[in-house]
XYZ file of C-alpha atoms in Angstrom:
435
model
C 86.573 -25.612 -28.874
C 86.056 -25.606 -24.989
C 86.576 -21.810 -23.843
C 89.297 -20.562 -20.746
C 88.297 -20.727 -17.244
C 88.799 -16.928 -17.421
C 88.246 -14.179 -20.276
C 89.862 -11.135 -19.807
C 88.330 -8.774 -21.693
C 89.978 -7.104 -24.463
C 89.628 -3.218 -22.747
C 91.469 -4.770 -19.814
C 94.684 -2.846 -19.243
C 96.661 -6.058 -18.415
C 94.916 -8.239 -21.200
C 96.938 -10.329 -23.275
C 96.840 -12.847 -26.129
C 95.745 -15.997 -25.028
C 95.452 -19.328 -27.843
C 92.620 -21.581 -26.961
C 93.529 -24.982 -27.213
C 91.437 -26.895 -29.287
C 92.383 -30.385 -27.154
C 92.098 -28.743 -23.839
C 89.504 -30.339 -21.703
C 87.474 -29.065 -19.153
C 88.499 -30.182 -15.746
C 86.838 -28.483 -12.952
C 85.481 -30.512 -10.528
C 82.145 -30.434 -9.029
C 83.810 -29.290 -5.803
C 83.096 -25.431 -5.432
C 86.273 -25.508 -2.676
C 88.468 -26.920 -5.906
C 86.877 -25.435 -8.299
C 87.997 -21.950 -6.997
C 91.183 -22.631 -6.355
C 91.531 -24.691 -9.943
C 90.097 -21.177 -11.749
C 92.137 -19.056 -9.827
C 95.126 -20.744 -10.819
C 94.241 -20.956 -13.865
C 93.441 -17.352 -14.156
C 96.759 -16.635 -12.478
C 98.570 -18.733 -15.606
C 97.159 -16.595 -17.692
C 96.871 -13.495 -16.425
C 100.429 -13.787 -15.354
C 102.200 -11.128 -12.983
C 99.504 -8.663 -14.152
C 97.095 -9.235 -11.187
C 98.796 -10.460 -7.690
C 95.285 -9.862 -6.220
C 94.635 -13.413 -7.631
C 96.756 -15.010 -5.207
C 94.319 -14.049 -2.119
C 91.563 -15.570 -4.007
C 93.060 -18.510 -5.015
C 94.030 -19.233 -1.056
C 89.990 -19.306 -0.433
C 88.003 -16.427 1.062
C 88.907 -16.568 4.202
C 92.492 -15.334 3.108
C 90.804 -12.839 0.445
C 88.513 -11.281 3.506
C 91.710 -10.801 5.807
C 94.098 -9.532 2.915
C 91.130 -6.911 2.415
C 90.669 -6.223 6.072
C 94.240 -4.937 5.858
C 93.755 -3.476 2.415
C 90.791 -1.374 3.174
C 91.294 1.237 0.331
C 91.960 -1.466 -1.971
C 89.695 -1.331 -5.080
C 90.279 -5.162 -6.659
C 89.890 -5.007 -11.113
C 88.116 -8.203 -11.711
C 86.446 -7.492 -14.304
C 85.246 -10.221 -16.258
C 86.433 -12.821 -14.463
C 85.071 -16.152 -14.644
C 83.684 -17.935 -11.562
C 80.896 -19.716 -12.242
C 79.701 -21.901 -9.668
C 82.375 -21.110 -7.293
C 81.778 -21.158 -3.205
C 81.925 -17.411 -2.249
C 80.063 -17.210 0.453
C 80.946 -14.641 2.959
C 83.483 -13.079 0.482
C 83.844 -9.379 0.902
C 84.250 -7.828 -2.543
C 83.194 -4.087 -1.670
C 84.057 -1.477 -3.949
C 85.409 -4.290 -7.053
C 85.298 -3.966 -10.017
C 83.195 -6.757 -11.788
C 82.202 -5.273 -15.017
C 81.025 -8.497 -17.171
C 81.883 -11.093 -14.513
C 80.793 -14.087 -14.822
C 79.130 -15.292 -11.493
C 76.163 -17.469 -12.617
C 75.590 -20.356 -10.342
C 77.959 -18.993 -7.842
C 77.236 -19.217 -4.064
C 77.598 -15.458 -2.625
C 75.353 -15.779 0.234
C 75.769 -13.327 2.949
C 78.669 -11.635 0.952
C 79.647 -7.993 0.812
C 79.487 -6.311 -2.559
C 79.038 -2.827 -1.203
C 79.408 -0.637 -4.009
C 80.996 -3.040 -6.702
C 80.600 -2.353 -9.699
C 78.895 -5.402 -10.786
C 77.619 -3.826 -15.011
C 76.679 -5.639 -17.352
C 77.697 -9.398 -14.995
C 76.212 -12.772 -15.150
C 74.600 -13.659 -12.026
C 72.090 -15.806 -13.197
C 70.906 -18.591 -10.955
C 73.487 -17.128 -8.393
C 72.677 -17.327 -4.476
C 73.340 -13.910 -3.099
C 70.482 -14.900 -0.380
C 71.385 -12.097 2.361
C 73.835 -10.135 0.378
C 74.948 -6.591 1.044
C 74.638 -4.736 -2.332
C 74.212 -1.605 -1.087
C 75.041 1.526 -3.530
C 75.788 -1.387 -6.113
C 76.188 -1.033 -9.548
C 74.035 -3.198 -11.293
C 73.200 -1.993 -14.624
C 72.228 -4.348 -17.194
C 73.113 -7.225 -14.901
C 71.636 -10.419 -15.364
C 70.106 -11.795 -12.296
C 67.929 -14.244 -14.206
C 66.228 -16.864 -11.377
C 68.590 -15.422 -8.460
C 67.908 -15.891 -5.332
C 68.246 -12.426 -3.528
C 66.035 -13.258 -0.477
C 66.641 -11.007 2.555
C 69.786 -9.247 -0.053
C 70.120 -5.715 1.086
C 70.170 -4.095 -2.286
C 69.247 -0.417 -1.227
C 70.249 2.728 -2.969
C 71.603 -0.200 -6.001
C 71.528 1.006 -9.287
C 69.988 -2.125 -11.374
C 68.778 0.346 -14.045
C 67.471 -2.120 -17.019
C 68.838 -5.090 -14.895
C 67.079 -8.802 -15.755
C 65.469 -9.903 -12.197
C 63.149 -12.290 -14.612
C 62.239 -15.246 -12.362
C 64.076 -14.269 -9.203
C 63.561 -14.513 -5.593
C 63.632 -11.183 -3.802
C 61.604 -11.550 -0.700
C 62.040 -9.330 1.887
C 64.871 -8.085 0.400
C 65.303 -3.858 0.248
C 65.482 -1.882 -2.641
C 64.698 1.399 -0.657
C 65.811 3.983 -2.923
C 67.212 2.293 -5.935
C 66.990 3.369 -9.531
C 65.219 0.715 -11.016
C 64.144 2.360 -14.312
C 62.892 -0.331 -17.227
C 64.199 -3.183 -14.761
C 63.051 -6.366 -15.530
C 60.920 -8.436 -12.804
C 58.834 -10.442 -14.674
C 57.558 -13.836 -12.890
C 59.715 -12.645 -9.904
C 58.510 -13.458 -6.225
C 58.713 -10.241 -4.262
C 56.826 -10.751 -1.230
C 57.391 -8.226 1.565
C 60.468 -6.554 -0.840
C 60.793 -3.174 0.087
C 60.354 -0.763 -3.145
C 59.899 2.724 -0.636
C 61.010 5.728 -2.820
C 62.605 3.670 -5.638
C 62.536 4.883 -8.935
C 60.997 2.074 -11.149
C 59.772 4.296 -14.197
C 58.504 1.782 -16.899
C 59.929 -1.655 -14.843
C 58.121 -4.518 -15.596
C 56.477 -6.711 -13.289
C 54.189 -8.624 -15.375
C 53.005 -12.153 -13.292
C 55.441 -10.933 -10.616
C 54.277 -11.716 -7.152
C 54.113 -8.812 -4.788
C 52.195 -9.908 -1.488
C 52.913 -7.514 1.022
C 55.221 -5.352 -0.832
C 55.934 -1.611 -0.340
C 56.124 0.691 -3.132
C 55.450 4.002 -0.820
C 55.903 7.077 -2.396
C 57.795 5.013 -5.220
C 57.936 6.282 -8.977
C 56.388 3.791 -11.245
C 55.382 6.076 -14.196
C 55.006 4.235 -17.182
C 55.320 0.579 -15.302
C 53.764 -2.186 -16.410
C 52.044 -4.246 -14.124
C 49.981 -6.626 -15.423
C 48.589 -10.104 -14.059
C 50.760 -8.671 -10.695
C 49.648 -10.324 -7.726
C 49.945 -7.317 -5.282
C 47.653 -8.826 -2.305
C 48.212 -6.113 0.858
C 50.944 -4.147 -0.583
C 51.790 -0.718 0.575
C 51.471 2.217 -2.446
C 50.924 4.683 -0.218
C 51.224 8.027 -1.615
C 53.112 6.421 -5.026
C 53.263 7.600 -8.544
C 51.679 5.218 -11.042
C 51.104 7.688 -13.818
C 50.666 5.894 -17.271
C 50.841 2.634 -15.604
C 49.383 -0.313 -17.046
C 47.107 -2.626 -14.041
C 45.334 -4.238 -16.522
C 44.018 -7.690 -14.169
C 46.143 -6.939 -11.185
C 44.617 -7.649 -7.915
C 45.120 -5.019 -5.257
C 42.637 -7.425 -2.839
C 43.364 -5.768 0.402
C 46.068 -3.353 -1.103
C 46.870 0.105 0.293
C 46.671 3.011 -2.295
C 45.923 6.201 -0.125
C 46.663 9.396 -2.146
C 48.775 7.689 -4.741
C 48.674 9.220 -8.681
C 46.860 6.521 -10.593
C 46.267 9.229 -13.720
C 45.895 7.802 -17.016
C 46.885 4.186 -15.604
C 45.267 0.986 -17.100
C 42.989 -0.805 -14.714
C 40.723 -3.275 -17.045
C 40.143 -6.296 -15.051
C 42.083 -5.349 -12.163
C 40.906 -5.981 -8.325
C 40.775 -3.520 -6.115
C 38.570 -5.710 -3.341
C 38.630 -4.033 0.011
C 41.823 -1.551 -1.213
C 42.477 1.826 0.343
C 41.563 4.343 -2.492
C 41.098 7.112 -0.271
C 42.704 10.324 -1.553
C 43.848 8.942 -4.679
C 43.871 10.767 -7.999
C 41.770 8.721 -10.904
C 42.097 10.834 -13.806
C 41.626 9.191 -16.998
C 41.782 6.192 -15.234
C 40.888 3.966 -17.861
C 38.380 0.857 -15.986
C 35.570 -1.647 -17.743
C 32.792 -4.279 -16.196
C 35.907 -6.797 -15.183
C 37.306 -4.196 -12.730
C 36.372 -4.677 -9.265
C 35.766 -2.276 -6.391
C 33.928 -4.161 -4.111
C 34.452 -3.621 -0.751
C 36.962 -1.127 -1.479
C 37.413 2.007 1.149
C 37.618 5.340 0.068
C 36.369 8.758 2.076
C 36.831 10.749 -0.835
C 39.240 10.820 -4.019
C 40.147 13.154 -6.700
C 38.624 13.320 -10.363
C 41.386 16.097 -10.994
C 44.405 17.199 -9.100
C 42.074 20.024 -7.765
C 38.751 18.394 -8.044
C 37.914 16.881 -4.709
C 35.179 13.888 -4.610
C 32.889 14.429 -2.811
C 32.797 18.397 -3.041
C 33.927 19.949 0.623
C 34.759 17.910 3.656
C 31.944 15.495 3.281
C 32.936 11.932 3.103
C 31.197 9.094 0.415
C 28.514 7.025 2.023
C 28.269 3.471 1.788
C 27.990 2.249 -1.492
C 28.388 5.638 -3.099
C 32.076 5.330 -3.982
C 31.751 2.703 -6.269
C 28.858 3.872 -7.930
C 30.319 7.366 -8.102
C 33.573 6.084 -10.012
C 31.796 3.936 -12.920
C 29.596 6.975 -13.328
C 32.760 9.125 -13.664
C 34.823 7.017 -15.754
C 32.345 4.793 -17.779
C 30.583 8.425 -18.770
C 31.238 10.123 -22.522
C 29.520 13.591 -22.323
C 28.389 14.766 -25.075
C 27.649 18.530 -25.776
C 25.009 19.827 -28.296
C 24.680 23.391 -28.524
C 22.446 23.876 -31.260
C 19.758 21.117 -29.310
C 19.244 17.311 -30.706
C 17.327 15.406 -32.604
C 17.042 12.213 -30.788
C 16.064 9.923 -33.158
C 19.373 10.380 -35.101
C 20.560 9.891 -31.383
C 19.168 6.631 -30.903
C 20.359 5.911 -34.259
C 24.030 6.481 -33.593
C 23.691 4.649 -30.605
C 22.308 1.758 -31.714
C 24.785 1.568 -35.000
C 27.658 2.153 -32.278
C 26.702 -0.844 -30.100
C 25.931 -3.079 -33.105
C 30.126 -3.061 -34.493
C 30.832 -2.612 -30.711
C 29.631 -6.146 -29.312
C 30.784 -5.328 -25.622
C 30.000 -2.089 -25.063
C 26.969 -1.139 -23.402
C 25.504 2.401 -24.155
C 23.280 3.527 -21.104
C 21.845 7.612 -20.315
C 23.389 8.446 -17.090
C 21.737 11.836 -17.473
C 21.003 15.069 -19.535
C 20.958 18.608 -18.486
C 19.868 21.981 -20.347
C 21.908 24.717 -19.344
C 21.207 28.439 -19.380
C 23.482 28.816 -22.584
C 20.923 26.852 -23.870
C 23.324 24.060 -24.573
C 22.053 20.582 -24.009
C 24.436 18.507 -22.277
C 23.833 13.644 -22.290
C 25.785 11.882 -19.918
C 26.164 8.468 -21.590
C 27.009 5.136 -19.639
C 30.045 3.309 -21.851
C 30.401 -0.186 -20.015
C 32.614 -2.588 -22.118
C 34.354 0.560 -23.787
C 38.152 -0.578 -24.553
C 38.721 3.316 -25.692
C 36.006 5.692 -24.715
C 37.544 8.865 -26.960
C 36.929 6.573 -30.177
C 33.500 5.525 -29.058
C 32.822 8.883 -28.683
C 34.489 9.451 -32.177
C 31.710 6.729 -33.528
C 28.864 8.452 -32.006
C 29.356 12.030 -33.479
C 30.142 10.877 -36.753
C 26.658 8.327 -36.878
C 24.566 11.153 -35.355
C 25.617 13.486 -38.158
C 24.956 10.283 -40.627
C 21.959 9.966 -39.334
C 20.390 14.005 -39.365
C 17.987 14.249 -41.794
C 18.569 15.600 -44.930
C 17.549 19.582 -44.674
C 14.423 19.915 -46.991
C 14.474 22.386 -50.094
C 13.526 25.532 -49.869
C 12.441 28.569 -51.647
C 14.901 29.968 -54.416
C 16.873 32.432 -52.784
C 15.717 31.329 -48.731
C 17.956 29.353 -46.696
C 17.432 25.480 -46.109
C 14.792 24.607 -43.912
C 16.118 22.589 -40.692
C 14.626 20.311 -38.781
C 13.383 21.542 -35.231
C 15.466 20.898 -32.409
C 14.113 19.331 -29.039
C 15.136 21.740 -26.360
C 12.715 21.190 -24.024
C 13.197 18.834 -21.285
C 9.462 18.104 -21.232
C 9.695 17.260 -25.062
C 12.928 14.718 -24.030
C 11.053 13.189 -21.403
C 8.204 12.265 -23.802
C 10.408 11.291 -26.686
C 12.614 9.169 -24.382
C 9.521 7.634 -22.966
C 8.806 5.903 -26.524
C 12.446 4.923 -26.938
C 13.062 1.004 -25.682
C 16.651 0.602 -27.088
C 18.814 3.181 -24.536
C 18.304 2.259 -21.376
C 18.697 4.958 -17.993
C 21.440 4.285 -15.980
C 19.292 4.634 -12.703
């Protein structure tokens, strides 16, 4: 049963019953011109007297643009009308009401849809190319393969909108609400993201040469396999996010919030890290800092790298961050006994074939507490390496020998001193020092 040329819906205030008929045939002609006027009319049949707005439509949109230039308050009710593939371009349709239109394939370049409400509308393989959409309501809008280029869609609300495939470059988002938006395998070259709110959007495969995300909210955004060559994150918030093999190559990230992000295989070749926050940043052998500038960065929100005003010297940044964030410290206050050490280590790395277990370092403080820095290259999730190690250490502790009735269990003595480390390390060949 071929469907109408137009579906009101049934919350409409003017809907009314309208009987399909099963030998109707489709007759719109390939002609966008006709094909406007032949929906219109159409529409108008059976819609009735209930929307005279129709009747500037249907005389093309040069007569709808000059019926609104007189009609400036005028807020048209189309909602969920049916134009697919019609010629709009240069219609002005600011302030409408568009709720579930149906605009895929339509041609709406350089049109006016100033704060229309356009939720929950089909604009799928639309051409809004140059489009004013400013303070737009796009939410849940389908804008599958669109071509938005140069569109001026700032302040917009496309909150869990479907960009998926579509053509934004150098179009302007500047301040939009973009949460859990959809952008996945969209080109975005030199789009304009500053100050948006894009918590948890998705821009997996997207291509984002050039773009600017400054001081934009991507908490919780996922990110992966984004091309982001020379983009702009200046001072952004990326908390949570998930970079896993993005490339940054040449990207600016001065003193954004990368805490707790994802960054395995990611490329950050000659990007501006300086003054950027890395806590828990989670990184492995794929990631990639060469080249990258940084003067200094934060571990913490308050704990400045390096210490005071002193800049990091060539080479020392990179080194600096895999000792950071490859590094499980691990605390033994009561001393060690390092052949259950080596033990655990080497039962770790044996169910663990990438990780690579390294001694950055060990330190006996005046507590008396003795304090290993361990190198964890390859580590997918450092915490439940960690977890692995202190439960095959404690597997791997002798057995306390028997003692005298009534006496406590002889233990095992403890290697506090460093001098007694050195020489037991120096006849251990499976943990290597991380120089």
């Amino acid at each position: 049963m071929p469907r109408n040329f137009f579906e009101i819906p049934r919350f409409h205030p003017f809907a009314i019953a309208i009987d399909d008929d099963p030998t109707e045939e489709d007759t719109l002609t390939d002609n966008p011109r006709l094909a406007l006027i032949e929906r219109i009319a159409t529409a108008r049949r059976e819609w009735r007297w209930a929307n005279s707005e129709l009747v500037h439509l249907e005389k093309g949109v040069n007569a709808w643009n000059h019926w609104r230039s007189r009609q400036s308050e005028a807020k048209p009710d189309l909602s969920g009308i049916d134009l697919r593939g019609v010629d709009l371009k240069g219609v002005n349709l600011s302030h409408a009401k568009l709720i579930r239109a149906d605009l895929s394939g339509a041609d709406l370049t350089g049109a006016n849809l100033t704060g229309a409400d356009l939720g929950q509308a089909n604009l799928t393989r639309a051409n809004l190319q140059g489009a004013i959409l400013v303070d737009t309501d796009l939410i849940w809008a389908k804008l599958v393969e669109t071509n938005l280029r140069k569109a001026d869609l700032r302040r917009s609300k496309p909150i869990e909108a479907e960009f998926i495939g579509a053509d934004l470059s150098e179009a302007s988002l500047a301040d939009a609400k973009l949460s859990r938006a959809s952008f996945m395998d969209a080109v975005l070259c030199r789009t304009d993201f500053s100050r948006s709110k894009l918590l948890e959007a998705n821009f997996s495969d997207a291509i984002l040469a050039q773009c600017s995300f400054a001081d934009a909210i991507l908490i919780g955004a996922d990110l992966w396999r984004a091309q982001l060559t020379g983009a702009n994150l200046t001072s952004a918030t990326l908390t949570g996010a998930k970079l896993n093999k993005a490339d940054f190559t040449r990207a600016n990230l001065s003193s954004a919030d990368l805490t707790e992000v994802e960054a395995r295989g990611a490329r950050f070749m000659g990007t501006v890290l300086t003054g950027a926050c890395i806590q828990g940043w989670e990184i492995d052998s794929e990631t990639s800092l060469s080249d990258a500038v940084c003067d200094y960065l934060y571990l913490t929100r308050g704990d400045r790298l390096p210490e005071g005003t002193r800049s990091f010297m060539p080479g020392e940044f990179e080194q600096t961050v895999r000792n950071e964030l490859m590094a499980i410290e691990w605390t033994f206050p009561q001393g060690i006994d390092w052949s259950a050490f080596v033990s655990a280590c080497q039962s770790v790395s044996a169910v663990n074939p990438d990780l690579q277990l390294g001694l950055q370092s060990f330190e006996q403080r005046a507590s008396g507490e003795l304090v290993v820095r361990l190198d964890a290259t390859g580590a997918r999730d450092r915490a439940a390496v960690f977890q692995q190690l202190r439960t095959a250490y404690q597997a791997a502790l002798p057995s306390p020998k028997p003692s005298a009735k009534g006496a406590p269990p002889e233990q095992e003595p403890s290697c506090h001193s460093l001098w007694a480390i050195a020489q037991t390390l120096s006849r251990v060949q499976h943990l290597p020092v991380v120089p």
